[in-house]
Amino acid sequence: MSSDKAVSNTFSMERLLRDSIIWLGCILLLLIGMILGVNINSDSDTLDSIYKVFGSISGIATLAMASIAAFALSTWKTQFYHEKIYDHLTELETIARNTISHLEAYITANNELRLDDTSEDLIANQHYKDLKKSSYSNFLSEIEKYRIHVGHIFPLLTEHQVKDFKYTFLKFSQDVHALRSSAYQLYVINEFDQAESNKIESEILNLKLDIKDCFQRYWRR
């Protein structure tokens, strides 16, 4: 999460820098106007000409201020967009990690039950039965959360980005259910195979890394 906080801090610093530049420009314009106003001799024969000149300058300054305001609004909208994307994707990544963590707990429970199949330690055996049940229930609950939260992101993306978004609910759900099914087959249905167990662990790790990379690709833009 340290990298996530660093990105959030970078967004805040960029916004602060832009706002500081805008305010500095406004203050300088006001100071210039005050200084010139104080130093003008009201009895000067060229007062009318000066009024016209500074009237033009005033118009230019007004146009500049309007441009700065428009730029500030555009900057704010861009900043707001990136912050919303960042917040939603961070939350979605957390849900994805929780889903996978419950899957790993489910796998651990099944493996321990396989090893303790002939054990007389009824307490330990019951513990892993309870873990298997609760982890599977939480696994399904997190998948449902993923379905809800991924729907909050799509309105913030362009049509092209939506099409390129890899981990839709369907894709994510299929991937984690496939891993859960493979684990069930390995530990409950078929004879245990260490190579297959290693393969499942590798696929889980790859899924974690790929999800993180996929999501970061959007909030880094």
GROMACS .gro file of C-alpha atoms in nm, residues 2-203:
model
  202
    2SER     CA    1   0.304   0.233   0.031
    3SER     CA    2   0.314   0.275  -0.349
    4ASP     CA    3  -0.059   0.360  -0.348
    5LYS     CA    4  -0.004   0.630  -0.084
    6ALA     CA    5   0.288   0.770  -0.284
    7VAL     CA    6   0.068   0.806  -0.592
    8SER     CA    7  -0.203   0.979  -0.387
    9ASN     CA    8   0.055   1.219  -0.242
   10THR     CA    9   0.190   1.292  -0.592
   11PHE     CA   10  -0.161   1.385  -0.711
   12SER     CA   11  -0.202   1.620  -0.412
   13MET     CA   12   0.136   1.786  -0.467
   14GLU     CA   13   0.066   1.841  -0.837
   15ARG     CA   14  -0.268   2.002  -0.756
   16LEU     CA   15  -0.113   2.222  -0.485
   17LEU     CA   16   0.158   2.339  -0.727
   18ARG     CA   17  -0.093   2.431  -0.998
   19ASP     CA   18  -0.315   2.617  -0.751
   20SER     CA   19  -0.015   2.805  -0.612
   21ILE     CA   20   0.088   2.923  -0.960
   22ILE     CA   21  -0.265   3.046  -1.033
   23TRP     CA   22  -0.292   3.237  -0.706
   24LEU     CA   23   0.054   3.388  -0.755
   25GLY     CA   24  -0.049   3.515  -1.098
   26CYS     CA   25  -0.363   3.676  -0.953
   27ILE     CA   26  -0.170   3.846  -0.674
   28LEU     CA   27   0.094   3.980  -0.915
   29LEU     CA   28  -0.172   4.129  -1.141
   30LEU     CA   29  -0.334   4.305  -0.845
   31LEU     CA   30  -0.002   4.440  -0.721
   32ILE     CA   31   0.091   4.575  -1.064
   33GLY     CA   32  -0.243   4.755  -1.083
   34MET     CA   33  -0.199   4.908  -0.738
   35ILE     CA   34   0.157   5.024  -0.805
   36LEU     CA   35   0.071   5.183  -1.138
   37GLY     CA   36  -0.236   5.350  -0.991
   38VAL     CA   37  -0.041   5.510  -0.708
   39ASN     CA   38   0.235   5.644  -0.935
   40ILE     CA   39   0.010   5.806  -1.196
   41ASN     CA   40  -0.011   6.188  -1.174
   42SER     CA   41  -0.377   6.280  -1.203
   43ASP     CA   42  -0.282   6.628  -1.338
   44SER     CA   43  -0.085   6.486  -1.627
   45ASP     CA   44  -0.186   6.593  -1.975
   46THR     CA   45  -0.151   6.238  -2.090
   47LEU     CA   46  -0.398   6.104  -1.833
   48ASP     CA   47  -0.663   6.028  -2.093
   49SER     CA   48  -0.415   5.839  -2.306
   50ILE     CA   49  -0.295   5.647  -2.002
   51TYR     CA   50  -0.654   5.559  -1.915
   52LYS     CA   51  -0.701   5.417  -2.263
   53VAL     CA   52  -0.377   5.221  -2.244
   54PHE     CA   53  -0.460   5.078  -1.906
   55GLY     CA   54  -0.814   5.015  -2.017
   56SER     CA   55  -0.669   4.787  -2.284
   57ILE     CA   56  -0.436   4.631  -2.027
   58SER     CA   57  -0.733   4.579  -1.799
   59GLY     CA   58  -0.918   4.402  -2.078
   60ILE     CA   59  -0.618   4.183  -2.147
   61ALA     CA   60  -0.584   4.110  -1.776
   62THR     CA   61  -0.952   4.015  -1.758
   63LEU     CA   62  -0.908   3.782  -2.054
   64ALA     CA   63  -0.598   3.635  -1.891
   65MET     CA   64  -0.784   3.581  -1.565
   66ALA     CA   65  -1.067   3.410  -1.752
   67SER     CA   66  -0.814   3.185  -1.926
   68ILE     CA   67  -0.648   3.104  -1.594
   69ALA     CA   68  -0.987   3.025  -1.440
   70ALA     CA   69  -1.074   2.798  -1.732
   71PHE     CA   70  -0.737   2.625  -1.700
   72ALA     CA   71  -0.788   2.585  -1.324
   73LEU     CA   72  -1.132   2.431  -1.381
   74SER     CA   73  -0.994   2.193  -1.642
   75THR     CA   74  -0.708   2.099  -1.408
   76TRP     CA   75  -0.952   2.040  -1.122
   77LYS     CA   76  -1.171   1.818  -1.338
   78THR     CA   77  -0.869   1.614  -1.449
   79GLN     CA   78  -0.748   1.586  -1.091
   80PHE     CA   79  -1.094   1.485  -0.971
   81TYR     CA   80  -1.118   1.222  -1.246
   82HIS     CA   81  -0.783   1.065  -1.155
   83GLU     CA   82  -0.864   1.066  -0.785
   84LYS     CA   83  -1.197   0.892  -0.845
   85ILE     CA   84  -1.032   0.635  -1.071
   86TYR     CA   85  -0.760   0.578  -0.812
   87ASP     CA   86  -1.008   0.539  -0.524
   88HIS     CA   87  -1.234   0.295  -0.707
   89LEU     CA   88  -0.952   0.082  -0.847
   90THR     CA   89  -0.778   0.069  -0.511
   91GLU     CA   90  -1.100  -0.052  -0.350
   92LEU     CA   91  -1.156  -0.306  -0.628
   93GLU     CA   92  -0.801  -0.436  -0.596
   94THR     CA   93  -0.854  -0.479  -0.220
   95ILE     CA   94  -1.168  -0.683  -0.287
   96ALA     CA   95  -0.982  -0.895  -0.541
   97ARG     CA   96  -0.700  -0.960  -0.292
   98ASN     CA   97  -0.951  -1.053  -0.023
   99THR     CA   98  -1.121  -1.295  -0.261
  100ILE     CA   99  -0.792  -1.465  -0.336
  101SER     CA  100  -0.697  -1.472   0.034
  102HIS     CA  101  -1.019  -1.658   0.116
  103LEU     CA  102  -0.943  -1.894  -0.172
  104GLU     CA  103  -0.599  -1.962  -0.024
  105ALA     CA  104  -0.756  -2.026   0.318
  106TYR     CA  105  -0.998  -2.268   0.151
  107ILE     CA  106  -0.707  -2.451  -0.011
  108THR     CA  107  -0.517  -2.465   0.319
  109ALA     CA  108  -0.820  -2.611   0.497
  110ASN     CA  109  -0.865  -2.879   0.231
  111ASN     CA  110  -0.498  -2.970   0.243
  112GLU     CA  111  -0.498  -2.998   0.624
  113LEU     CA  112  -0.811  -3.212   0.615
  114ARG     CA  113  -0.640  -3.437   0.362
  115LEU     CA  114  -0.335  -3.474   0.587
  116ASP     CA  115  -0.545  -3.522   0.902
  117ASP     CA  116  -0.787  -3.763   0.743
  118THR     CA  117  -0.690  -4.041   0.983
  119SER     CA  118  -0.603  -3.814   1.276
  120GLU     CA  119  -0.771  -3.860   1.612
  121ASP     CA  120  -0.739  -3.489   1.689
  122LEU     CA  121  -1.107  -3.408   1.653
  123ILE     CA  122  -1.065  -3.045   1.759
  124ALA     CA  123  -0.809  -2.970   1.489
  125ASN     CA  124  -1.014  -3.161   1.236
  126GLN     CA  125  -1.325  -2.958   1.320
  127HIS     CA  126  -1.126  -2.636   1.304
  128TYR     CA  127  -1.028  -2.700   0.945
  129LYS     CA  128  -1.380  -2.807   0.855
  130ASP     CA  129  -1.506  -2.476   0.991
  131LEU     CA  130  -1.229  -2.289   0.809
  132LYS     CA  131  -1.320  -2.460   0.484
  133LYS     CA  132  -1.685  -2.363   0.523
  134SER     CA  133  -1.625  -2.002   0.631
  135SER     CA  134  -1.353  -1.932   0.375
  136TYR     CA  135  -1.574  -2.057   0.092
  137SER     CA  136  -1.864  -1.843   0.215
  138ASN     CA  137  -1.639  -1.536   0.237
  139PHE     CA  138  -1.496  -1.620  -0.104
  140LEU     CA  139  -1.843  -1.602  -0.259
  141SER     CA  140  -1.926  -1.284  -0.067
  142GLU     CA  141  -1.616  -1.104  -0.196
  143ILE     CA  142  -1.697  -1.205  -0.553
  144GLU     CA  143  -2.037  -1.040  -0.513
  145LYS     CA  144  -1.867  -0.726  -0.380
  146TYR     CA  145  -1.644  -0.728  -0.687
  147ARG     CA  146  -1.951  -0.739  -0.910
  148ILE     CA  147  -2.095  -0.430  -0.741
  149HIS     CA  148  -1.776  -0.223  -0.727
  150VAL     CA  149  -1.657  -0.292  -1.080
  151GLY     CA  150  -1.983  -0.134  -1.197
  152HIS     CA  151  -1.881   0.193  -1.026
  153ILE     CA  152  -1.568   0.221  -1.238
  154PHE     CA  153  -1.707   0.186  -1.589
  155PRO     CA  154  -1.892   0.524  -1.593
  156LEU     CA  155  -1.554   0.694  -1.530
  157LEU     CA  156  -1.384   0.526  -1.826
  158THR     CA  157  -1.398   0.605  -2.195
  159GLU     CA  158  -1.563   0.359  -2.428
  160HIS     CA  159  -1.221   0.241  -2.545
  161GLN     CA  160  -1.100   0.195  -2.187
  162VAL     CA  161  -1.409  -0.007  -2.099
  163LYS     CA  162  -1.344  -0.241  -2.391
  164ASP     CA  163  -0.981  -0.284  -2.282
  165PHE     CA  164  -1.066  -0.340  -1.914
  166LYS     CA  165  -0.945  -0.696  -1.859
  167TYR     CA  166  -1.086  -0.794  -1.522
  168THR     CA  167  -1.456  -0.747  -1.572
  169PHE     CA  168  -1.681  -0.928  -1.325
  170LEU     CA  169  -1.722  -1.219  -1.567
  171LYS     CA  170  -1.347  -1.257  -1.625
  172PHE     CA  171  -1.255  -1.228  -1.257
  173SER     CA  172  -1.533  -1.461  -1.146
  174GLN     CA  173  -1.439  -1.725  -1.401
  175ASP     CA  174  -1.071  -1.713  -1.306
  176VAL     CA  175  -1.116  -1.749  -0.931
  177HIS     CA  176  -1.388  -2.013  -0.963
  178ALA     CA  177  -1.163  -2.211  -1.197
  179LEU     CA  178  -0.887  -2.204  -0.935
  180ARG     CA  179  -1.131  -2.306  -0.663
  181SER     CA  180  -1.255  -2.594  -0.876
  182SER     CA  181  -0.899  -2.711  -0.947
  183ALA     CA  182  -0.821  -2.707  -0.575
  184TYR     CA  183  -1.135  -2.903  -0.494
  185GLN     CA  184  -1.052  -3.165  -0.753
  186LEU     CA  185  -0.696  -3.192  -0.622
  187TYR     CA  186  -0.768  -3.218  -0.250
  188VAL     CA  187  -1.112  -3.381  -0.240
  189ILE     CA  188  -1.187  -3.576  -0.557
  190ASN     CA  189  -0.860  -3.694  -0.706
  191GLU     CA  190  -0.545  -3.837  -0.558
  192PHE     CA  191  -0.314  -3.558  -0.439
  193ASP     CA  192  -0.045  -3.452  -0.685
  194GLN     CA  193   0.231  -3.215  -0.573
  195ALA     CA  194   0.299  -3.090  -0.925
  196GLU     CA  195  -0.065  -2.993  -0.964
  197SER     CA  196  -0.057  -2.822  -0.623
  198ASN     CA  197   0.247  -2.618  -0.730
  199LYS     CA  198   0.071  -2.525  -1.052
  200ILE     CA  199  -0.232  -2.392  -0.863
  201GLU     CA  200  -0.008  -2.186  -0.633
  202SER     CA  201   0.173  -2.041  -0.934
  203GLU     CA  202  -0.156  -1.952  -1.105
   0.00000   0.00000   0.00000
